[in-house]
Structure formats: structure tokens, C-alpha cells
Short mmCIF file of N, CA and C in Angstrom, two decimals:
data_model
loop_
_atom_site.label_atom_id
_atom_site.label_comp_id
_atom_site.label_asym_id
_atom_site.label_seq_id
_atom_site.Cartn_x
_atom_site.Cartn_y
_atom_site.Cartn_z
N UNK A 971 132.75 -82.40 112.02
CA UNK A 971 131.97 -81.16 111.99
C UNK A 971 130.49 -81.51 111.92
N UNK A 972 129.70 -80.88 112.76
CA UNK A 972 128.25 -81.09 112.75
C UNK A 972 127.58 -79.78 112.32
N UNK A 973 126.59 -79.93 111.47
CA UNK A 973 125.86 -78.79 110.94
C UNK A 973 124.38 -78.98 111.22
N UNK A 974 123.74 -77.98 111.82
CA UNK A 974 122.32 -78.09 112.16
C UNK A 974 121.59 -76.88 111.58
N UNK A 975 120.67 -77.18 110.67
CA UNK A 975 119.90 -76.12 110.02
C UNK A 975 118.59 -75.85 110.74
N UNK A 976 118.07 -74.66 110.53
CA UNK A 976 116.74 -74.29 111.01
C UNK A 976 116.22 -73.17 110.13
N UNK A 977 114.91 -72.93 110.23
CA UNK A 977 114.33 -71.79 109.53
C UNK A 977 113.48 -72.11 108.32
N UNK A 978 113.44 -73.38 107.92
CA UNK A 978 112.61 -73.73 106.79
C UNK A 978 111.13 -73.67 107.16
N UNK A 979 110.29 -73.86 106.15
CA UNK A 979 108.86 -73.85 106.41
C UNK A 979 108.06 -73.64 105.15
N UNK A 980 106.79 -73.34 105.34
CA UNK A 980 105.86 -73.10 104.24
C UNK A 980 105.62 -71.59 104.11
N UNK A 981 105.76 -71.09 102.91
CA UNK A 981 105.56 -69.66 102.66
C UNK A 981 104.89 -69.49 101.31
N UNK A 982 104.15 -68.41 101.16
CA UNK A 982 103.52 -68.12 99.88
C UNK A 982 104.53 -67.51 98.91
N UNK A 983 104.26 -67.67 97.65
CA UNK A 983 105.12 -67.06 96.63
C UNK A 983 105.24 -65.56 96.89
N UNK A 984 106.48 -65.06 96.75
CA UNK A 984 106.75 -63.66 97.05
C UNK A 984 107.19 -63.41 98.48
N UNK A 985 107.05 -64.41 99.32
CA UNK A 985 107.41 -64.27 100.72
C UNK A 985 108.89 -64.48 100.97
N UNK A 986 109.24 -64.47 102.25
CA UNK A 986 110.65 -64.56 102.65
C UNK A 986 110.83 -65.61 103.74
N UNK A 987 112.02 -66.18 103.76
CA UNK A 987 112.45 -67.06 104.83
C UNK A 987 113.92 -66.79 105.11
N UNK A 988 114.33 -67.05 106.35
CA UNK A 988 115.74 -66.94 106.69
C UNK A 988 116.20 -68.27 107.26
N UNK A 989 117.12 -68.91 106.58
CA UNK A 989 117.69 -70.16 107.05
C UNK A 989 118.93 -69.87 107.89
N UNK A 990 119.11 -70.69 108.92
CA UNK A 990 120.30 -70.58 109.76
C UNK A 990 120.95 -71.95 109.88
N UNK A 991 122.25 -71.94 110.09
CA UNK A 991 123.00 -73.18 110.27
C UNK A 991 124.09 -72.97 111.30
N UNK A 992 124.03 -73.76 112.36
CA UNK A 992 125.05 -73.66 113.40
C UNK A 992 126.03 -74.81 113.23
N UNK A 993 127.29 -74.47 113.17
CA UNK A 993 128.35 -75.47 113.02
C UNK A 993 129.03 -75.72 114.36
N UNK A 994 129.41 -76.97 114.58
CA UNK A 994 130.14 -77.32 115.80
C UNK A 994 131.15 -78.41 115.47
N UNK A 995 132.07 -78.61 116.39
CA UNK A 995 133.11 -79.61 116.16
C UNK A 995 134.43 -78.95 115.82
N UNK A 996 135.23 -79.63 115.01
CA UNK A 996 136.54 -79.12 114.64
C UNK A 996 136.40 -78.06 113.55
N UNK A 997 136.33 -76.81 113.98
CA UNK A 997 136.10 -75.73 113.03
C UNK A 997 137.30 -75.51 112.12
N UNK A 998 138.43 -76.07 112.47
CA UNK A 998 139.61 -75.92 111.60
C UNK A 998 139.43 -76.70 110.30
N UNK A 999 138.45 -77.60 110.27
CA UNK A 999 138.18 -78.36 109.05
C UNK A 999 137.33 -77.56 108.06
N UNK A 1000 136.82 -76.41 108.49
CA UNK A 1000 135.90 -75.64 107.64
C UNK A 1000 136.60 -74.43 107.06
N UNK A 1001 136.45 -74.28 105.74
CA UNK A 1001 136.88 -73.05 105.09
C UNK A 1001 135.67 -72.42 104.42
N UNK A 1002 135.17 -73.06 103.38
CA UNK A 1002 134.00 -72.54 102.69
C UNK A 1002 132.73 -73.21 103.22
N UNK A 1003 131.70 -72.41 103.40
CA UNK A 1003 130.37 -72.94 103.76
C UNK A 1003 129.38 -72.53 102.69
N UNK A 1004 128.27 -73.24 102.65
CA UNK A 1004 127.30 -72.91 101.63
C UNK A 1004 125.96 -73.57 101.87
N UNK A 1005 125.04 -73.26 100.99
CA UNK A 1005 123.71 -73.86 101.00
C UNK A 1005 123.52 -74.60 99.68
N UNK A 1006 123.07 -75.83 99.81
CA UNK A 1006 122.72 -76.66 98.67
C UNK A 1006 121.23 -76.95 98.77
N UNK A 1007 120.63 -77.38 97.67
CA UNK A 1007 119.23 -77.78 97.72
C UNK A 1007 119.00 -78.96 96.80
N UNK A 1008 117.94 -79.69 97.11
CA UNK A 1008 117.62 -80.88 96.31
C UNK A 1008 116.13 -81.13 96.32
N UNK A 1009 115.61 -81.42 95.15
CA UNK A 1009 114.24 -81.84 94.97
C UNK A 1009 114.27 -83.35 94.74
N UNK A 1010 113.36 -84.11 95.33
CA UNK A 1010 113.36 -85.57 95.12
C UNK A 1010 113.39 -85.92 93.64
N UNK A 1011 114.31 -86.82 93.29
CA UNK A 1011 114.42 -87.26 91.91
C UNK A 1011 115.31 -86.38 91.04
N UNK A 1012 115.80 -85.31 91.62
CA UNK A 1012 116.67 -84.42 90.86
C UNK A 1012 118.04 -84.33 91.53
N UNK A 1013 119.00 -83.82 90.79
CA UNK A 1013 120.36 -83.70 91.30
C UNK A 1013 120.44 -82.55 92.30
N UNK A 1014 121.28 -82.76 93.32
CA UNK A 1014 121.52 -81.70 94.28
C UNK A 1014 122.23 -80.55 93.56
N UNK A 1015 121.97 -79.32 94.00
CA UNK A 1015 122.60 -78.17 93.35
C UNK A 1015 123.02 -77.14 94.39
N UNK A 1016 124.02 -76.38 94.04
CA UNK A 1016 124.48 -75.30 94.91
C UNK A 1016 123.54 -74.12 94.79
N UNK A 1017 123.31 -73.46 95.89
CA UNK A 1017 122.49 -72.25 95.92
C UNK A 1017 123.41 -71.03 96.11
N UNK A 1018 124.22 -71.08 97.14
CA UNK A 1018 125.13 -69.97 97.45
C UNK A 1018 126.25 -70.50 98.34
N UNK A 1019 127.43 -69.93 98.18
CA UNK A 1019 128.56 -70.34 99.02
C UNK A 1019 129.33 -69.10 99.46
N UNK A 1020 130.04 -69.22 100.57
CA UNK A 1020 130.85 -68.13 101.09
C UNK A 1020 132.11 -68.71 101.70
N UNK A 1021 133.24 -68.19 101.27
CA UNK A 1021 134.51 -68.70 101.77
C UNK A 1021 134.87 -68.04 103.10
N UNK A 1022 135.89 -68.58 103.74
CA UNK A 1022 136.35 -67.99 104.99
C UNK A 1022 136.85 -66.57 104.77
N UNK A 1023 137.35 -66.30 103.58
CA UNK A 1023 137.83 -64.96 103.25
C UNK A 1023 136.74 -64.02 102.77
N UNK A 1024 135.52 -64.53 102.65
CA UNK A 1024 134.40 -63.68 102.27
C UNK A 1024 134.01 -63.69 100.80
N UNK A 1025 134.65 -64.55 100.01
CA UNK A 1025 134.25 -64.65 98.61
C UNK A 1025 132.90 -65.35 98.52
N UNK A 1026 132.00 -64.77 97.74
CA UNK A 1026 130.62 -65.26 97.66
C UNK A 1026 130.28 -65.69 96.25
N UNK A 1027 129.56 -66.80 96.17
CA UNK A 1027 129.05 -67.32 94.90
C UNK A 1027 127.54 -67.50 95.04
N UNK A 1028 126.81 -67.14 93.98
CA UNK A 1028 125.39 -67.40 93.90
C UNK A 1028 125.10 -68.15 92.60
N UNK A 1029 124.22 -69.11 92.67
CA UNK A 1029 123.76 -69.77 91.46
C UNK A 1029 122.96 -68.77 90.63
N UNK A 1030 122.91 -69.02 89.33
CA UNK A 1030 122.22 -68.08 88.44
C UNK A 1030 120.75 -67.92 88.80
N UNK A 1031 120.14 -69.00 89.24
CA UNK A 1031 118.70 -68.94 89.50
C UNK A 1031 118.36 -68.06 90.71
N UNK A 1032 119.36 -67.69 91.50
CA UNK A 1032 119.11 -66.83 92.66
C UNK A 1032 118.65 -65.44 92.20
N UNK A 1033 119.26 -64.93 91.15
CA UNK A 1033 118.82 -63.68 90.51
C UNK A 1033 118.66 -62.54 91.51
N UNK A 1034 119.58 -62.44 92.47
CA UNK A 1034 119.55 -61.33 93.41
C UNK A 1034 118.52 -61.45 94.52
N UNK A 1035 117.84 -62.59 94.63
CA UNK A 1035 116.78 -62.73 95.62
C UNK A 1035 117.28 -63.23 96.98
N UNK A 1036 118.41 -63.90 97.00
CA UNK A 1036 118.94 -64.50 98.23
C UNK A 1036 120.22 -63.78 98.65
N UNK A 1037 120.48 -63.80 99.96
CA UNK A 1037 121.72 -63.24 100.49
C UNK A 1037 122.33 -64.22 101.48
N UNK A 1038 123.56 -64.62 101.23
CA UNK A 1038 124.27 -65.51 102.14
C UNK A 1038 125.18 -64.68 103.04
N UNK A 1039 125.27 -65.07 104.30
CA UNK A 1039 126.15 -64.37 105.23
C UNK A 1039 126.65 -65.36 106.27
N UNK A 1040 127.68 -64.94 106.97
CA UNK A 1040 128.35 -65.86 107.89
C UNK A 1040 128.84 -65.09 109.09
N UNK A 1041 128.50 -65.55 110.27
CA UNK A 1041 128.97 -64.96 111.51
C UNK A 1041 129.98 -65.94 112.11
N UNK A 1042 131.25 -65.69 111.88
CA UNK A 1042 132.27 -66.64 112.31
C UNK A 1042 132.38 -66.70 113.83
N UNK A 1043 132.08 -65.60 114.51
CA UNK A 1043 132.13 -65.60 115.98
C UNK A 1043 131.10 -66.55 116.57
N UNK A 1044 129.98 -66.70 115.87
CA UNK A 1044 128.89 -67.58 116.33
C UNK A 1044 128.88 -68.92 115.60
N UNK A 1045 129.84 -69.12 114.70
CA UNK A 1045 129.88 -70.36 113.88
C UNK A 1045 128.54 -70.60 113.20
N UNK A 1046 127.96 -69.53 112.67
CA UNK A 1046 126.61 -69.61 112.10
C UNK A 1046 126.60 -69.08 110.67
N UNK A 1047 125.90 -69.80 109.82
CA UNK A 1047 125.70 -69.44 108.42
C UNK A 1047 124.24 -69.10 108.22
N UNK A 1048 123.97 -68.10 107.39
CA UNK A 1048 122.59 -67.69 107.13
C UNK A 1048 122.32 -67.66 105.62
N UNK A 1049 121.04 -67.79 105.30
CA UNK A 1049 120.59 -67.56 103.94
C UNK A 1049 119.26 -66.82 104.02
N UNK A 1050 119.29 -65.55 103.67
CA UNK A 1050 118.06 -64.76 103.60
C UNK A 1050 117.48 -64.94 102.21
N UNK A 1051 116.26 -65.45 102.15
CA UNK A 1051 115.62 -65.72 100.87
C UNK A 1051 114.39 -64.85 100.74
N UNK A 1052 114.39 -63.97 99.77
CA UNK A 1052 113.28 -63.06 99.49
C UNK A 1052 112.69 -63.38 98.12
N UNK A 1053 111.50 -62.86 97.88
CA UNK A 1053 110.82 -63.06 96.59
C UNK A 1053 110.83 -64.53 96.19
N UNK A 1054 110.45 -65.37 97.12
CA UNK A 1054 110.49 -66.82 96.87
C UNK A 1054 109.49 -67.22 95.80
N UNK A 1055 109.87 -68.23 95.03
CA UNK A 1055 109.05 -68.75 93.95
C UNK A 1055 108.72 -70.22 94.24
N UNK A 1056 107.63 -70.73 93.68
CA UNK A 1056 107.31 -72.15 93.88
C UNK A 1056 108.46 -73.07 93.47
N UNK A 1057 109.21 -72.67 92.47
CA UNK A 1057 110.33 -73.51 92.02
C UNK A 1057 111.50 -73.53 93.00
N UNK A 1058 111.44 -72.70 94.04
CA UNK A 1058 112.45 -72.75 95.10
C UNK A 1058 112.14 -73.86 96.12
N UNK A 1059 111.00 -74.50 95.99
CA UNK A 1059 110.64 -75.59 96.89
C UNK A 1059 111.65 -76.72 96.80
N UNK A 1060 112.24 -77.06 97.94
CA UNK A 1060 113.29 -78.10 97.98
C UNK A 1060 113.71 -78.32 99.43
N UNK A 1061 114.51 -79.36 99.63
CA UNK A 1061 115.20 -79.53 100.90
C UNK A 1061 116.49 -78.74 100.80
N UNK A 1062 116.73 -77.88 101.76
CA UNK A 1062 117.93 -77.05 101.76
C UNK A 1062 118.92 -77.59 102.79
N UNK A 1063 120.16 -77.75 102.35
CA UNK A 1063 121.19 -78.32 103.20
C UNK A 1063 122.30 -77.29 103.45
N UNK A 1064 122.71 -77.20 104.69
CA UNK A 1064 123.91 -76.45 105.03
C UNK A 1064 125.10 -77.36 104.73
N UNK A 1065 126.16 -76.78 104.18
CA UNK A 1065 127.31 -77.59 103.78
C UNK A 1065 128.61 -76.88 104.11
N UNK A 1066 129.65 -77.66 104.31
CA UNK A 1066 130.95 -77.10 104.62
C UNK A 1066 132.04 -77.93 103.97
N UNK A 1067 133.15 -77.27 103.67
CA UNK A 1067 134.28 -77.95 103.05
C UNK A 1067 135.58 -77.30 103.49
N UNK A 1068 136.66 -78.05 103.38
CA UNK A 1068 137.97 -77.50 103.69
C UNK A 1068 138.54 -76.69 102.53
N UNK A 1069 137.91 -76.77 101.36
CA UNK A 1069 138.38 -76.04 100.19
C UNK A 1069 138.29 -74.54 100.42
N UNK A 1070 139.29 -73.82 99.92
CA UNK A 1070 139.32 -72.37 100.11
C UNK A 1070 138.21 -71.67 99.32
N UNK A 1071 137.77 -72.31 98.25
CA UNK A 1071 136.67 -71.75 97.46
C UNK A 1071 135.94 -72.91 96.80
N UNK A 1072 134.65 -72.91 96.87
CA UNK A 1072 133.87 -74.01 96.31
C UNK A 1072 132.54 -73.47 95.82
N UNK A 1073 132.12 -73.99 94.67
CA UNK A 1073 130.83 -73.57 94.13
C UNK A 1073 129.94 -74.73 93.73
N UNK A 1074 130.50 -75.92 93.57
CA UNK A 1074 129.70 -77.05 93.13
C UNK A 1074 129.40 -77.97 94.32
N UNK A 1075 128.26 -78.65 94.24
CA UNK A 1075 127.79 -79.39 95.41
C UNK A 1075 128.74 -80.50 95.82
N UNK A 1076 129.43 -81.11 94.86
CA UNK A 1076 130.28 -82.26 95.19
C UNK A 1076 131.61 -81.84 95.84
N UNK A 1077 131.86 -80.54 95.95
CA UNK A 1077 133.04 -80.06 96.68
C UNK A 1077 132.81 -80.08 98.19
N UNK A 1078 131.56 -80.22 98.59
CA UNK A 1078 131.22 -80.13 100.01
C UNK A 1078 131.16 -81.53 100.63
N UNK A 1079 131.97 -81.72 101.67
CA UNK A 1079 132.10 -83.03 102.29
C UNK A 1079 131.27 -83.18 103.55
N UNK A 1080 130.80 -82.09 104.10
CA UNK A 1080 129.98 -82.13 105.30
C UNK A 1080 128.63 -81.48 105.01
N UNK A 1081 127.56 -82.20 105.31
CA UNK A 1081 126.21 -81.69 105.10
C UNK A 1081 125.40 -81.88 106.37
N UNK A 1082 124.47 -80.93 106.61
CA UNK A 1082 123.52 -81.10 107.69
C UNK A 1082 122.38 -82.01 107.27
N UNK A 1083 121.39 -82.13 108.14
CA UNK A 1083 120.26 -83.00 107.86
C UNK A 1083 119.26 -82.37 106.90
N UNK A 1084 119.30 -81.08 106.76
CA UNK A 1084 118.42 -80.41 105.83
C UNK A 1084 117.21 -79.78 106.50
N UNK A 1085 116.68 -78.75 105.87
CA UNK A 1085 115.45 -78.11 106.32
C UNK A 1085 114.57 -77.88 105.09
N UNK A 1086 113.32 -78.25 105.18
CA UNK A 1086 112.42 -78.19 104.02
C UNK A 1086 111.89 -76.78 103.83
N UNK A 1087 111.96 -76.33 102.60
CA UNK A 1087 111.36 -75.06 102.20
C UNK A 1087 110.29 -75.36 101.17
N UNK A 1088 109.07 -74.92 101.43
CA UNK A 1088 107.96 -75.13 100.52
C UNK A 1088 107.32 -73.79 100.21
N UNK A 1089 107.25 -73.48 98.92
CA UNK A 1089 106.68 -72.21 98.48
C UNK A 1089 105.41 -72.50 97.71
N UNK A 1090 104.30 -72.00 98.20
CA UNK A 1090 103.02 -72.24 97.54
C UNK A 1090 102.71 -71.11 96.57
N UNK A 1091 101.99 -71.47 95.52
CA UNK A 1091 101.66 -70.46 94.50
C UNK A 1091 100.36 -69.76 94.82
#
């Protein structure tokens, strides 16, 4: 499975970004997809996940600001990020797993190359 992210960039605090991830390859290997993020020197963490059945998980720090969605017909995953904060600055990774439900970063076996999100104060 190959995952290719896009949509990252530089935005001011309070602004919005929409991340996209296109999946290709053996789609039968994918059940749950999600977004992870990592700051250099810190542990990778889950941001949001969505199962094939539509079950959604958000990390506590999202606080209603982000929305994850999935277009299975287009093999595309999205993350709409609103009210961005400087602490949201990180490399964001699209991730996929065969697990029916996953919320922690180490459950994800396939990761994209990442897209950088930088939020200025």
C-alpha cells in the first residue's frame, strides 16, 4: 500500500488547512486509516483515525477543531484542520492498518512520507 499526502504548509494561528492522502496498491490490506503527527525529538502521536465502518477517533488535543473524513470511492483520506495553534506544528503522516479499529500510532503499519504543517503565532 502506498500513501501520498498533500496539503501541508505555513499558516497563521487561527487559520485552516486541509490535508489529503491518496492510497494505492492492495486496498484489501486497509481497514482503518488515520493521521499521525510528530515533532522532532518527540514521540509520534495519533491525531485522528477512521475505520472502514466509519468509527472515528480524535485525540484529546483536537478539541473539536479537526475533522477526519474518507472517500472510499477515491481511496482518499482527508483532515480538515481549523483554528490551528502553533502547537499543532508538526510533520503529519497519513497512515493505514488492517486492524478494524485503531487509535494508537503503533497500530499503523503503513505510513506516507509526511507533509509539514507549520503554524505561526
